[in-house]
Structures are given as structure tokens and as C-alpha cells.
CSV table of C-alpha atoms in Angstrom, one decimal:
chain,number,residue,atom,x,y,z
A,1,LYS,CA,97.1,77.4,105.1
A,2,ASN,CA,94.8,80.3,104.5
A,3,GLN,CA,96.1,83.5,104.0
A,4,VAL,CA,96.0,86.8,102.2
A,5,GLU,CA,99.5,89.5,101.2
A,6,GLN,CA,98.7,92.9,100.5
A,7,SER,CA,101.5,95.0,98.4
A,8,PRO,CA,102.8,97.2,99.0
A,9,GLN,CA,102.8,97.8,103.3
A,10,SER,CA,102.4,101.3,102.7
A,11,LEU,CA,102.5,104.1,99.1
A,12,ILE,CA,103.0,107.8,99.5
A,13,ILE,CA,101.9,109.9,95.9
A,14,LEU,CA,100.6,113.2,95.6
A,15,GLU,CA,96.6,114.4,95.6
A,16,GLY,CA,95.4,113.8,92.4
A,17,LYS,CA,97.3,110.9,91.3
A,18,ASN,CA,96.8,107.2,91.1
A,19,CYS,CA,97.6,104.3,92.1
A,20,THR,CA,97.1,100.3,92.9
A,21,LEU,CA,97.5,98.3,95.7
A,22,GLN,CA,97.8,94.5,95.0
A,23,CYS,CA,96.2,91.6,97.1
A,24,ASN,CA,97.3,87.8,96.5
A,25,TYR,CA,95.3,85.0,98.3
A,26,THR,CA,95.6,81.2,99.0
A,27,VAL,CA,92.2,80.9,100.7
A,28,SER,CA,90.3,78.1,98.6
A,29,PRO,CA,87.5,76.9,98.3
A,30,PHE,CA,87.3,80.4,97.5
A,31,SER,CA,83.6,82.3,97.6
A,32,ASN,CA,83.9,86.6,98.1
A,33,LEU,CA,86.8,89.0,98.4
A,34,ARG,CA,86.4,92.4,100.6
A,35,TRP,CA,88.2,95.7,100.1
A,36,TYR,CA,87.8,97.8,103.1
A,37,LYS,CA,89.1,101.1,104.0
A,38,GLN,CA,90.5,101.7,107.6
A,39,ASP,CA,91.2,105.6,108.8
A,40,THR,CA,93.6,106.1,111.4
A,41,GLY,CA,92.0,104.9,115.3
A,42,ARG,CA,88.4,104.2,113.5
A,43,GLY,CA,86.6,100.8,112.7
A,44,PRO,CA,87.1,99.6,109.1
A,45,VAL,CA,84.6,100.2,106.6
A,46,SER,CA,83.0,98.4,103.9
A,47,LEU,CA,84.3,99.0,99.7
A,48,THR,CA,83.5,96.4,97.4
A,49,ILE,CA,82.4,92.9,97.6
A,50,MET,CA,82.7,90.5,94.8
A,51,THR,CA,82.4,87.0,94.7
A,52,PHE,CA,84.4,84.7,91.7
A,53,SER,CA,82.2,85.0,89.3
A,54,GLU,CA,83.1,89.4,88.8
A,55,ASN,CA,85.8,90.6,87.6
A,56,THR,CA,85.5,94.1,88.7
A,57,LYS,CA,83.5,96.1,90.8
A,58,SER,CA,83.4,100.0,91.4
A,59,ASN,CA,82.5,102.3,94.2
A,60,GLY,CA,83.3,105.6,93.5
A,61,ARG,CA,86.5,106.9,92.7
A,62,TYR,CA,87.5,103.2,94.1
A,63,THR,CA,87.9,100.1,91.8
A,64,ALA,CA,88.5,96.5,92.5
A,65,THR,CA,89.2,93.7,89.9
A,66,LEU,CA,89.4,90.3,90.8
A,67,ASP,CA,91.3,87.7,89.2
A,68,ALA,CA,89.7,84.2,90.6
A,69,ASP,CA,92.3,82.3,88.7
A,70,THR,CA,94.7,83.5,89.5
A,71,LYS,CA,93.9,84.3,93.1
A,72,GLN,CA,94.5,88.0,93.0
A,73,SER,CA,92.4,91.5,93.3
A,74,SER,CA,93.9,94.8,93.2
A,75,LEU,CA,92.4,98.3,94.2
A,76,HIS,CA,92.9,101.1,92.0
A,77,ILE,CA,92.2,104.4,93.0
A,78,THR,CA,91.7,107.1,90.7
A,79,ALA,CA,92.4,110.7,90.8
A,80,SER,CA,93.7,110.5,94.9
A,81,GLN,CA,92.5,113.1,97.4
A,82,LEU,CA,93.5,113.9,101.0
A,83,SER,CA,91.0,111.9,102.4
A,84,ASP,CA,92.1,108.6,100.8
A,85,SER,CA,95.3,108.7,103.4
A,86,ALA,CA,94.1,104.9,105.2
A,87,SER,CA,94.8,101.8,105.4
A,88,TYR,CA,93.0,99.4,102.5
A,89,ILE,CA,92.5,96.1,104.2
A,90,CYS,CA,91.9,93.0,101.6
A,91,VAL,CA,89.5,90.6,103.2
A,92,VAL,CA,88.7,87.0,101.7
A,93,SER,CA,86.2,84.5,102.6
A,94,SER,CA,86.2,80.6,102.2
A,95,SER,CA,83.0,79.4,100.8
A,96,TYR,CA,84.1,75.7,103.1
A,97,ASN,CA,83.6,77.8,105.7
A,98,THR,CA,81.9,81.3,105.8
A,99,ASP,CA,81.8,82.1,109.6
A,100,LYS,CA,85.1,83.1,109.0
A,101,LEU,CA,86.9,86.2,107.2
A,102,ILE,CA,90.7,86.0,106.2
A,103,PHE,CA,92.0,89.7,106.8
A,104,GLY,CA,95.7,91.0,104.7
A,105,THR,CA,98.1,93.3,106.8
A,106,GLY,CA,96.9,96.1,104.8
A,107,THR,CA,98.7,98.6,102.9
A,108,ARG,CA,98.7,102.1,104.8
A,109,LEU,CA,98.4,104.9,101.6
A,110,GLN,CA,99.4,108.3,102.2
A,111,VAL,CA,98.1,111.5,100.2
A,112,PHE,CA,100.2,114.7,100.4
A,113,PRO,CA,99.0,117.8,98.4
B,1,GLU,CA,70.9,104.9,112.4
B,2,ALA,CA,72.3,101.4,112.1
B,3,GLN,CA,75.5,101.5,114.1
B,4,VAL,CA,77.8,99.2,116.7
B,5,THR,CA,78.9,100.9,119.5
B,6,GLN,CA,82.0,99.6,121.9
B,7,ASN,CA,82.5,100.9,125.1
B,8,PRO,CA,84.6,102.4,126.7
B,9,ARG,CA,86.7,103.9,123.7
B,10,TYR,CA,90.0,104.1,125.9
B,11,LEU,CA,91.1,102.0,128.7
B,12,ILE,CA,94.5,102.0,131.0
B,13,THR,CA,94.0,99.5,133.6
B,14,VAL,CA,96.5,97.0,135.5
B,15,THR,CA,97.4,93.0,135.1
B,16,GLY,CA,95.3,90.9,136.6
B,17,LYS,CA,92.5,93.4,137.0
B,18,LYS,CA,89.3,92.2,135.3
B,19,LEU,CA,87.6,93.9,132.6
B,20,THR,CA,85.1,93.7,130.4
B,21,VAL,CA,84.3,96.1,127.0
B,22,THR,CA,81.1,95.9,126.1
B,23,CYS,CA,79.6,96.4,122.5
B,24,SER,CA,76.2,96.4,121.2
B,25,GLN,CA,74.4,96.7,118.0
B,26,ASN,CA,71.2,98.0,116.9
B,27,MET,CA,70.2,95.9,112.8
B,28,ASN,CA,69.4,93.0,114.4
B,29,HIS,CA,72.9,91.0,113.3
B,30,GLU,CA,72.8,87.2,113.7
B,31,TYR,CA,76.6,87.3,113.5
B,32,MET,CA,78.8,89.3,115.9
B,33,SER,CA,82.7,89.4,116.6
B,34,TRP,CA,85.7,90.6,118.3
B,35,TYR,CA,88.8,91.5,116.8
B,36,ARG,CA,92.7,93.2,117.9
B,37,GLN,CA,94.4,95.0,115.9
B,38,ASP,CA,98.2,95.2,116.4
B,39,PRO,CA,100.8,97.1,114.3
B,40,GLY,CA,102.1,95.2,111.5
B,41,LEU,CA,100.1,92.2,112.1
B,42,GLY,CA,96.7,93.0,111.2
B,43,LEU,CA,93.1,91.9,112.5
B,44,ARG,CA,92.7,88.9,113.9
B,45,GLN,CA,89.7,87.2,115.9
B,46,ILE,CA,89.5,86.5,118.9
B,47,TYR,CA,85.8,85.0,119.2
B,48,TYR,CA,82.6,85.3,117.2
B,49,SER,CA,79.0,84.5,117.8
B,50,MET,CA,76.9,82.7,115.5
B,51,ASN,CA,73.5,83.3,117.4
B,52,VAL,CA,72.1,84.2,120.9
B,53,GLU,CA,74.4,81.5,123.0
B,54,VAL,CA,76.5,80.5,120.1
B,55,THR,CA,80.1,81.6,120.3
B,56,ASP,CA,83.5,79.7,118.8
B,57,LYS,CA,87.1,80.8,119.0
B,58,GLY,CA,88.6,82.7,116.5
B,59,ASP,CA,92.3,82.5,116.2
B,60,VAL,CA,93.4,84.2,119.3
B,61,PRO,CA,90.8,83.9,122.3
B,62,GLU,CA,93.4,82.8,124.7
B,63,GLY,CA,93.2,84.8,128.0
B,64,TYR,CA,89.6,86.3,126.6
B,65,LYS,CA,85.7,85.3,127.1
B,66,VAL,CA,83.0,86.1,125.2
B,67,SER,CA,79.1,85.7,126.1
B,68,ARG,CA,75.8,86.3,124.2
B,69,LYS,CA,73.2,86.1,125.9
B,70,GLU,CA,70.9,88.5,124.0
B,71,LYS,CA,71.0,89.2,120.4
B,72,ARG,CA,72.4,92.9,119.9
B,73,ASN,CA,75.3,92.8,122.6
B,74,PHE,CA,78.5,90.6,122.8
B,75,PRO,CA,80.6,91.7,125.2
B,76,LEU,CA,84.3,90.8,125.5
B,77,ILE,CA,86.1,89.8,129.1
B,78,LEU,CA,89.7,90.1,130.0
B,79,GLU,CA,90.0,87.6,133.6
B,80,SER,CA,93.3,88.9,134.3
B,81,PRO,CA,94.7,91.3,131.3
B,82,SER,CA,98.0,91.1,131.1
B,83,PRO,CA,100.6,93.7,128.9
B,84,ASN,CA,100.6,92.0,126.0
B,85,GLN,CA,96.8,92.3,125.3
B,86,THR,CA,97.6,96.2,125.0
B,87,SER,CA,96.3,96.5,121.3
B,88,LEU,CA,93.0,98.2,119.3
B,89,TYR,CA,89.9,96.2,119.8
B,90,PHE,CA,86.7,96.2,117.2
B,91,CYS,CA,83.8,94.1,117.1
B,92,ALA,CA,82.0,93.7,114.6
B,93,SER,CA,78.2,92.1,113.4
B,94,SER,CA,76.6,91.1,109.8
B,95,PHE,CA,73.5,89.0,108.9
B,96,LEU,CA,76.2,86.3,108.2
B,97,ALA,CA,80.2,85.9,108.3
B,98,GLY,CA,81.6,85.8,104.8
B,99,ALA,CA,78.4,85.1,102.8
B,100,LEU,CA,77.9,86.9,99.6
B,101,THR,CA,77.1,90.5,99.3
B,102,ASP,CA,77.1,90.7,103.2
B,103,THR,CA,78.7,93.6,104.6
B,104,GLN,CA,80.6,93.6,108.3
B,105,TYR,CA,80.0,97.0,110.1
B,106,PHE,CA,82.6,97.7,112.0
B,107,GLY,CA,82.5,99.4,115.8
B,108,PRO,CA,85.1,102.4,116.4
B,109,GLY,CA,87.7,101.0,118.5
B,110,THR,CA,88.4,100.4,122.2
B,111,ARG,CA,92.0,101.3,122.8
B,112,LEU,CA,93.5,99.5,126.0
B,113,THR,CA,96.4,99.3,128.3
B,114,VAL,CA,97.8,96.7,130.4
B,115,LEU,CA,100.5,98.3,132.6
């Protein structure tokens, strides 16, 4: 069964610190992986999209990595800010059915001053 | 401004009273989709549409209907709402669903409470 699992479920860090969120997937055959940021009560916003040939992609202080062999991805946030407090959702697409996006349940990040 | 709009943003209703949540996008996107989001379960797809007059079931379609008569609009219909449909609903659109480098744009959400 195609699944996307994220860890940790929640994370608390202090402003200015770095953190890394994890995403493991069993989706096959793999097409692409996305990371979304979702502020409380708002729609998700795309951060990065990576295909199997890409190992890393950055968007400002956000850097996503992908290991297609181990089916793992991570999202690294550098020098966290209060505005980074949000849920981060990993989404994977299969090349077998690109109509379907498989969502992880997200990691809830809280950044405190 | 490119955007996906949903209405209403908040709705409280009673069991069995038919309701429609509208969704509209101004980006000429082919693909539109509805999701519900519940605590601990993440986003789950209800229905999606690849183009006008083309709709298909997602993971949790029971109790919902959709239509795609125009490219820009994709309303979600609850013929007889029940309390287990209390949730936060998101509409989304993109040129293609999972195509490489294609970004999916989400609406602001509709918080529905069924009493």
C-alpha cells in the first residue's frame, strides 16, 4: 500500500535553532515528492518539489533532501523564525497514477522566542 | 492575483440539510480537487476532476457529490450532511495533479460543523 509517514509528529524548538523533519514513503513507482507548509487554519503552500533525480533543493532557509534508494526525504530549516511555526506536510506522487497525491499526516513545528 | 477561492469560509448546519461549498480558480487549471482535513489524519482526498465534465472519487467520497460544468468552478455538495462530516475542507487546483514540477494551489479552507 502506498503510504507516507512523517516524524516527529510534533517538534518544539527555540528561535534561531535549526531542525530537521523526516518523511519516509513506500510509494512506487516514484514520481516526485513535495513539501508543503501549512499555517494554522490556512491552506498548504508549496515549499519544494523534487523528482527522483534530484538529491537536494532549497527555498530560502528551507532545504529538502531526497534519497530515492531508501525512500526517505528530509526538510531542514535553518535559523528558525517564529513565522516557521506551522505544520509541514510531505506529499508523494506515483508515476503509475499522477492523478493521485499521497499525503503524510504532517509534523507540527512550534518555534518559541 | 492567482488564487483559489472558497465560500463560505465557515458554516454551521444541522444534520440532513443540503449544502454546497463553492470553489473557484482563476488560473485556467485543468485539475481541481477537494480534501478534508481532520486532526491526526492529515489531508484526505474526497473527489478530483481532471477537466470539465470529468470527475473521479478520491479516498473518502462517501456522502459527497461534485460537479465540473465549467473549468474554473468545482463545487462540493453534501446532500444530507451528518456530524461525521464536520471537518476542515480545502479545494485545490493545478495544471496537472502529480506532474513533474507542477504546483498545487490550495484555497483558504472551509470549516464545516454539522450538528
